[in-house]
mmCIF file of C-alpha atoms in Angstrom:
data_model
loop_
_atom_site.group_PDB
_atom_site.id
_atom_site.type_symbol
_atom_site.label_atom_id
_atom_site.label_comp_id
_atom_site.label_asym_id
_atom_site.label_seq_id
_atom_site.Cartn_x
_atom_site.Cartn_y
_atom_site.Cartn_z
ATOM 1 C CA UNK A 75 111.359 92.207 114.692
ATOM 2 C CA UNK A 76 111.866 93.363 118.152
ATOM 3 C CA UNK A 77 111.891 97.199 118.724
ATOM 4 C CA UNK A 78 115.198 98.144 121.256
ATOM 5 C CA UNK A 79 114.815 97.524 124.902
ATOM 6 C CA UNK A 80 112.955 99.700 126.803
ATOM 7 C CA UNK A 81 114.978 100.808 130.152
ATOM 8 C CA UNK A 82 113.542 98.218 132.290
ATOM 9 C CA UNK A 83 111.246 95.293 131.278
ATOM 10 C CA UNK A 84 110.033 93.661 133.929
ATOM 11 C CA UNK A 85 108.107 89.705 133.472
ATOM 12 C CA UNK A 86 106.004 88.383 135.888
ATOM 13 C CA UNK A 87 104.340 84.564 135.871
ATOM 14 C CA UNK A 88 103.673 82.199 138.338
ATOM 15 C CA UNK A 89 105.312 78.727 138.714
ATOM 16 C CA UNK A 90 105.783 76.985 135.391
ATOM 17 C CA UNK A 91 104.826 80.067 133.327
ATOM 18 C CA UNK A 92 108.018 80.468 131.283
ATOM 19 C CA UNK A 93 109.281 83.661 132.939
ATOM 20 C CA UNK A 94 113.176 82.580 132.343
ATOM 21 C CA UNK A 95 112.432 81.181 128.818
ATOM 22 C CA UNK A 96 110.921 84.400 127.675
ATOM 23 C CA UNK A 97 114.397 86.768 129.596
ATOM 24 C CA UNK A 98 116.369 84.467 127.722
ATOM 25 C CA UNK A 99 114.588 84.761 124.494
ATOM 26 C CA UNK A 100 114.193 88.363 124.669
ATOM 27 C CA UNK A 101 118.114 88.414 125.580
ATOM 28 C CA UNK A 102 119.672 86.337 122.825
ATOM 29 C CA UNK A 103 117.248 88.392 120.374
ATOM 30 C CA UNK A 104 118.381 91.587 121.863
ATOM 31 C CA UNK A 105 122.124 90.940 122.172
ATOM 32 C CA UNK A 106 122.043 89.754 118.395
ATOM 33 C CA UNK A 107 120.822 93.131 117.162
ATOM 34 C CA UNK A 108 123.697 94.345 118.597
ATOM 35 C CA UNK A 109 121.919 95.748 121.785
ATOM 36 C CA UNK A 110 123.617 94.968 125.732
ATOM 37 C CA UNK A 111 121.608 94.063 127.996
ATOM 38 C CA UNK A 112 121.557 92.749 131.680
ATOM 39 C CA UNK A 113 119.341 90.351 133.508
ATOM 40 C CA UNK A 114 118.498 90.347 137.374
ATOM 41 C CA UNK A 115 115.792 87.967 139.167
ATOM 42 C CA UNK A 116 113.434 88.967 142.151
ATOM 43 C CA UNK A 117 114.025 92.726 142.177
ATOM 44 C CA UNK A 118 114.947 95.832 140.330
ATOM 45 C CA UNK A 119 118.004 96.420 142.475
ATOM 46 C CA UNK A 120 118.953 93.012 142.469
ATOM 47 C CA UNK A 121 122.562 91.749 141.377
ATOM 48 C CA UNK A 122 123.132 90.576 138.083
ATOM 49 C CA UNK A 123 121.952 87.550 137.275
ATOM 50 C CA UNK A 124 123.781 84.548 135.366
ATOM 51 C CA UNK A 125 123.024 83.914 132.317
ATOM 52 C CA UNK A 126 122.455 79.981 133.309
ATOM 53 C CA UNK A 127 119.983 80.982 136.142
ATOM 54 C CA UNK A 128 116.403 79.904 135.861
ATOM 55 C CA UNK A 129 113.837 78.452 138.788
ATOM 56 C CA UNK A 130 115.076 75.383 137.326
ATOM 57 C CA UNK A 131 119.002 75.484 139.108
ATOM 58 C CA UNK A 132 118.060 75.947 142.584
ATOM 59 C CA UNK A 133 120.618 74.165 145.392
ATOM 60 C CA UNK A 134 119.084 72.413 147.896
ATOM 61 C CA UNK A 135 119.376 75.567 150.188
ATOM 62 C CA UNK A 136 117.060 77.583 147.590
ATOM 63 C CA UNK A 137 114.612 74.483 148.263
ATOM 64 C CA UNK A 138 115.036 74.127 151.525
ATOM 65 C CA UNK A 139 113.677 77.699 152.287
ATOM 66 C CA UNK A 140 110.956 77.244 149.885
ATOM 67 C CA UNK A 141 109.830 74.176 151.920
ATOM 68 C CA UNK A 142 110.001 76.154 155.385
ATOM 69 C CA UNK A 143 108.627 79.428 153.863
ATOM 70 C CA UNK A 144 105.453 77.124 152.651
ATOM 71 C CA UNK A 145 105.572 74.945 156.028
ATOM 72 C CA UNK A 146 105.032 78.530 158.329
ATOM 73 C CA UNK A 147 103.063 80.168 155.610
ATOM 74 C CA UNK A 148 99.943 79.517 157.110
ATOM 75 C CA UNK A 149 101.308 81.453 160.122
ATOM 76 C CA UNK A 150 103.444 84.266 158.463
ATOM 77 C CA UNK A 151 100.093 84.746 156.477
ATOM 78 C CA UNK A 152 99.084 88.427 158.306
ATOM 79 C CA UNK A 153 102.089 89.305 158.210
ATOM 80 C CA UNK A 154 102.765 88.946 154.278
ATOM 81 C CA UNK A 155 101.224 91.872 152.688
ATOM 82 C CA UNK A 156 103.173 94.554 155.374
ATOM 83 C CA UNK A 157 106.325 92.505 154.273
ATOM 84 C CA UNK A 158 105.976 92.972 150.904
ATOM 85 C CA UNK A 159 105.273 96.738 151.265
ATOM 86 C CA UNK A 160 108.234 96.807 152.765
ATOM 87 C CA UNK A 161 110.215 94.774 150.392
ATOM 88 C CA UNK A 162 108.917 96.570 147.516
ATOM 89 C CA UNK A 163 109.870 99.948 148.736
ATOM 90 C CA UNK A 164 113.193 99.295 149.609
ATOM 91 C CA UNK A 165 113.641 97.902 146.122
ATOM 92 C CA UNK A 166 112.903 101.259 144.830
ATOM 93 C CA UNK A 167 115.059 103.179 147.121
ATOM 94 C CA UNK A 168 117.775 100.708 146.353
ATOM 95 C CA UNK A 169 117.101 100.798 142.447
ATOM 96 C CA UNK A 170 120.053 102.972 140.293
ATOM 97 C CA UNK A 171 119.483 103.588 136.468
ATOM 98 C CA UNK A 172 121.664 100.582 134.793
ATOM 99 C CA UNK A 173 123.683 101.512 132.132
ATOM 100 C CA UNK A 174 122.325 99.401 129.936
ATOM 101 C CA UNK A 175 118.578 98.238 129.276
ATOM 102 C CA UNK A 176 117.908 95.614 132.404
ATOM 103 C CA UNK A 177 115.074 92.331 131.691
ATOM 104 C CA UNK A 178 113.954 91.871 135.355
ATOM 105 C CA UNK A 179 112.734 88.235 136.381
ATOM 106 C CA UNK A 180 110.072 87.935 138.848
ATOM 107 C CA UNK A 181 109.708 90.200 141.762
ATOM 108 C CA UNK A 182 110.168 88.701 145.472
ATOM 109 C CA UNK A 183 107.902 91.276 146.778
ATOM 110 C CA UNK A 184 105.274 90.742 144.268
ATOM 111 C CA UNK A 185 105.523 87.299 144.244
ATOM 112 C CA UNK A 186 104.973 87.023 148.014
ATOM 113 C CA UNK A 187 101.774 89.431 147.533
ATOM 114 C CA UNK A 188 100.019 87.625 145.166
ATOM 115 C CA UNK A 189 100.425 84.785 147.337
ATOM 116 C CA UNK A 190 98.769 85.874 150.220
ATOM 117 C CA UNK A 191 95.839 87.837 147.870
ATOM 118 C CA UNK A 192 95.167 84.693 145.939
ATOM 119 C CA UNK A 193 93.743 82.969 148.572
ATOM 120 C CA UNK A 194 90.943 85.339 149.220
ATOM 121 C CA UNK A 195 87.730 85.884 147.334
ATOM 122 C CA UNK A 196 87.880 89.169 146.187
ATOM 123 C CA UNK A 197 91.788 88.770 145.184
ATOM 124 C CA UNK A 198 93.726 91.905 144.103
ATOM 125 C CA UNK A 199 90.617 94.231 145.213
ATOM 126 C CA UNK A 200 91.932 93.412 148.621
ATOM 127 C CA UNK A 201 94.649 96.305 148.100
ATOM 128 C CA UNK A 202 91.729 98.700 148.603
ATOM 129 C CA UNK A 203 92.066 98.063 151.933
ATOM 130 C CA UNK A 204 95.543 98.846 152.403
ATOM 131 C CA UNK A 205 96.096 101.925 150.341
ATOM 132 C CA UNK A 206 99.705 102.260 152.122
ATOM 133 C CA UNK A 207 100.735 98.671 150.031
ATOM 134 C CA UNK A 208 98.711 100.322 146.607
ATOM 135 C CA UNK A 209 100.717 102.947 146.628
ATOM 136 C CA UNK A 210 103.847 101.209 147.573
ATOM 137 C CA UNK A 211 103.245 99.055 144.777
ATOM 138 C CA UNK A 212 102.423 101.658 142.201
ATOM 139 C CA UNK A 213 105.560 103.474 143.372
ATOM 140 C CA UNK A 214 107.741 100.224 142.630
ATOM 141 C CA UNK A 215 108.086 100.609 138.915
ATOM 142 C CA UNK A 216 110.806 103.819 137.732
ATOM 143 C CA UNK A 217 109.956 105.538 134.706
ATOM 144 C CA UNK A 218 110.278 103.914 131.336
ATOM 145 C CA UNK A 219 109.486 100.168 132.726
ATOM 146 C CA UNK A 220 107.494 97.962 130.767
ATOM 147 C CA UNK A 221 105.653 95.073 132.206
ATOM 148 C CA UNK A 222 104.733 91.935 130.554
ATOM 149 C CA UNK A 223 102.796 89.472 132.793
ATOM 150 C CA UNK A 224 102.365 85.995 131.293
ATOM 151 C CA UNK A 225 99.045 83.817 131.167
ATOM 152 C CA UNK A 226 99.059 79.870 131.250
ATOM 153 C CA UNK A 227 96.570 77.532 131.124
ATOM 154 C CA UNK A 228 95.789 74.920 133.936
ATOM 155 C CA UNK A 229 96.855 71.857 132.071
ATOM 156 C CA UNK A 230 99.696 73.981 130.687
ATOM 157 C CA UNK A 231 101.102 74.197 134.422
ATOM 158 C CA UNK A 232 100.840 70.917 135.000
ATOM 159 C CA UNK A 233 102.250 69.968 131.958
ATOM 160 C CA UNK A 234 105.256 71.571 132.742
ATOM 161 C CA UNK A 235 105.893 70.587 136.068
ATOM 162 C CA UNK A 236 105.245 67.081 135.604
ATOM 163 C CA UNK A 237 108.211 67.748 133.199
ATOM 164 C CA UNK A 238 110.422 69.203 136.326
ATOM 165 C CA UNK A 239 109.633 66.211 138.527
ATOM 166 C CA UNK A 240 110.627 63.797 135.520
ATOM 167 C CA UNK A 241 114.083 65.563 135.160
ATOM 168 C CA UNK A 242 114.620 66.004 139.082
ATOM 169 C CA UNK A 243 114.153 69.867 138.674
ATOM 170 C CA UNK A 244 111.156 70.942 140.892
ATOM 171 C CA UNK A 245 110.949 72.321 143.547
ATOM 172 C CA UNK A 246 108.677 73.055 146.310
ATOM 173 C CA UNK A 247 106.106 76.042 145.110
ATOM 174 C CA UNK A 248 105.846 74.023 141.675
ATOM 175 C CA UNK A 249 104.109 71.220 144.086
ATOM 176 C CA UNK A 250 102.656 73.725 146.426
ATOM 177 C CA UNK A 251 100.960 74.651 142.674
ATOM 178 C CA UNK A 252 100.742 71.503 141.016
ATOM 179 C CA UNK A 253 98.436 70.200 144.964
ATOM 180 C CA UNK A 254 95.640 72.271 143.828
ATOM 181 C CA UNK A 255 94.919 73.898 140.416
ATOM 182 C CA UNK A 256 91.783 75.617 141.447
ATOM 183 C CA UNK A 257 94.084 77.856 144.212
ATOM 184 C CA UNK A 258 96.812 77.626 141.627
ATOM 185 C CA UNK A 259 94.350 79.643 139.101
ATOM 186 C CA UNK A 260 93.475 81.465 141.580
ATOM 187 C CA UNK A 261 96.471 82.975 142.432
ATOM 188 C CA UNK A 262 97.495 83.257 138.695
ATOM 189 C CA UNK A 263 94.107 85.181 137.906
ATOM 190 C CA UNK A 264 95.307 87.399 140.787
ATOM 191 C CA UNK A 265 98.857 88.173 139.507
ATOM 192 C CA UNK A 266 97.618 88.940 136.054
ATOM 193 C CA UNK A 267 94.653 91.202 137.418
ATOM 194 C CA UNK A 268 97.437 93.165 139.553
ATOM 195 C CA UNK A 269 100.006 93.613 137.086
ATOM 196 C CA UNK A 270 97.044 94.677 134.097
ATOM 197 C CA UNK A 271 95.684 96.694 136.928
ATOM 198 C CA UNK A 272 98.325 98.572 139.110
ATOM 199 C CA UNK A 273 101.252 98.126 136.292
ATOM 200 C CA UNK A 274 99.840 98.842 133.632
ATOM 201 C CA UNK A 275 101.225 95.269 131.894
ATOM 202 C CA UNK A 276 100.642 93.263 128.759
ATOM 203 C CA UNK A 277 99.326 90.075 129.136
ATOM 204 C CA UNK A 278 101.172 86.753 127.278
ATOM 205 C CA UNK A 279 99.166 83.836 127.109
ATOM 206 C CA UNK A 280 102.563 81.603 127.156
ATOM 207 C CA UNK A 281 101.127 78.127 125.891
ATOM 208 C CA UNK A 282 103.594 76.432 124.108
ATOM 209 C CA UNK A 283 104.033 79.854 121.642
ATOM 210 C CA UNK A 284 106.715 78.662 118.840
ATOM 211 C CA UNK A 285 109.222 81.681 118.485
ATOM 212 C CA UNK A 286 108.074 83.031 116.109
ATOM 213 C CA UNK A 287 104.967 83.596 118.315
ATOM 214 C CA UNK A 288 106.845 84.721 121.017
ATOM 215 C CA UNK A 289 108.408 87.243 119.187
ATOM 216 C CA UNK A 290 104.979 88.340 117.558
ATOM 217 C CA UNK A 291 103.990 88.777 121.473
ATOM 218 C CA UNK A 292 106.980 90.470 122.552
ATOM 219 C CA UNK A 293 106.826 93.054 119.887
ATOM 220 C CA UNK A 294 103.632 93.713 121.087
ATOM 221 C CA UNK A 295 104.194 93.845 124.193
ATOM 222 C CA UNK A 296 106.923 96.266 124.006
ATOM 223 C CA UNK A 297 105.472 98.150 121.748
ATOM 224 C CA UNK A 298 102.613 99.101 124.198
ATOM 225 C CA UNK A 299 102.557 102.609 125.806
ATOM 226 C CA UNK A 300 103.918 103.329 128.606
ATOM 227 C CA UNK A 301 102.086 106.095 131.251
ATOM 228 C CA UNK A 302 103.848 107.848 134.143
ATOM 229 C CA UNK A 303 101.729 106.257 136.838
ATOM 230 C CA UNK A 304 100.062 108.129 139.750
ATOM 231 C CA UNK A 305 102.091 107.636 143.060
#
């Protein structure tokens, strides 16, 4: 059994992790107990989300940014890690208790860093150099949030996205991922090492768990304490 839902739960995963299968599970679950509950995607202060949204139902707009983002990364690459110190504190300013508990998908700002500190060698340790984006990023979560950051292995990844290109559903960062698995570790190993790190998540190794699994890992999850984290 599920305990109730925290305030906020926020899940983070790269590509092909699950991170909309889990909301959903953790939704129907929650909403069955009798509990209301709202999902958003990409922020805290984001707008409700609906229910049918997943990385799987993007137009071709969606893609089509994707494909430029990716095409000028290379030169928007310095510039990343101030604009996601940015993004992630006007996310907090912008954030206003819900009145019901809120299951947060991805974060853009988050996603964008972990980009940008997966392709260097020492990874998330980078942030020591920027203590303006550490704090930024330790400032992002309000009180009461729980983060759950979810773990896949390599063939796992590919697995899945071979699955998206079979059913037309993929989109450009799954193939920026799927191109090469050694970077596409990398930047997982980086994202999990943040989150453990600088959220204070739970890790989910999210390999083809049956439900009752999932559940098993949930309730874990959520059952984790939660510390009022230095600013």
């Amino acid at each position: 059994m599920l305990p109730p839902p925290p305030p906020v739960v926020l899940i983070l995963g790269t590509d092909a992790a699950g991170k909309d299968y889990v909301a959903e599970f953790l939704i129907r679950r929650w909403r069955a107990a009798g509990h209301r509950v709202e999902k958003r995607a990409g922020g805290f202060a984001a707008p409700a989300a609906d229910a049918r949204s997943s990385s799987e139902s993007k137009g071709s707009w969606g893609r089509f940014q994707e494909r430029a983002f990716l095409g000028l990364f290379p030169l928007l690459r310095p510039l990343l890690p101030a604009v996601a110190g940015w993004l992630l504190a006007r996310d907090r300013r912008r954030f206003r208790p819900s009145a019901v508990p809120l299951v947060v998908v991805s974060h853009t700002a988050l996603r964008l860093l972990v980009l940008v500190l997966g392709q260097q060698r020492d990874g998330w340790i980078a942030l020591a150099r920027r203590p303006a984006l550490a704090r930024a990023l330790r400032a992002a979560l309000s009180p009461g949030t729980m983060v759950a950051v979810l773990d896949v292995a390599p063939e796992t990844r590919r697995r899945r996205i071979a699955a998206r290109i079979q059913s037309g559903t993929v989109d450009p960062f799954d193939h920026y991922m799927l191109a090469d698995p050694e970077r596409a570790e990398r930047i997982e190993g980086c994202l999990v090492e943040l989150a453990t790190h600088c959220l204070n998540a739970t890790v989910i190794g999210n390999d083809d768990l049956d439900d009752a699994a999932l559940e098993r890992e949930l309730a874990r999850a959520l059952g984790a304490p939660v510390p009022i984290l230095p600013r």
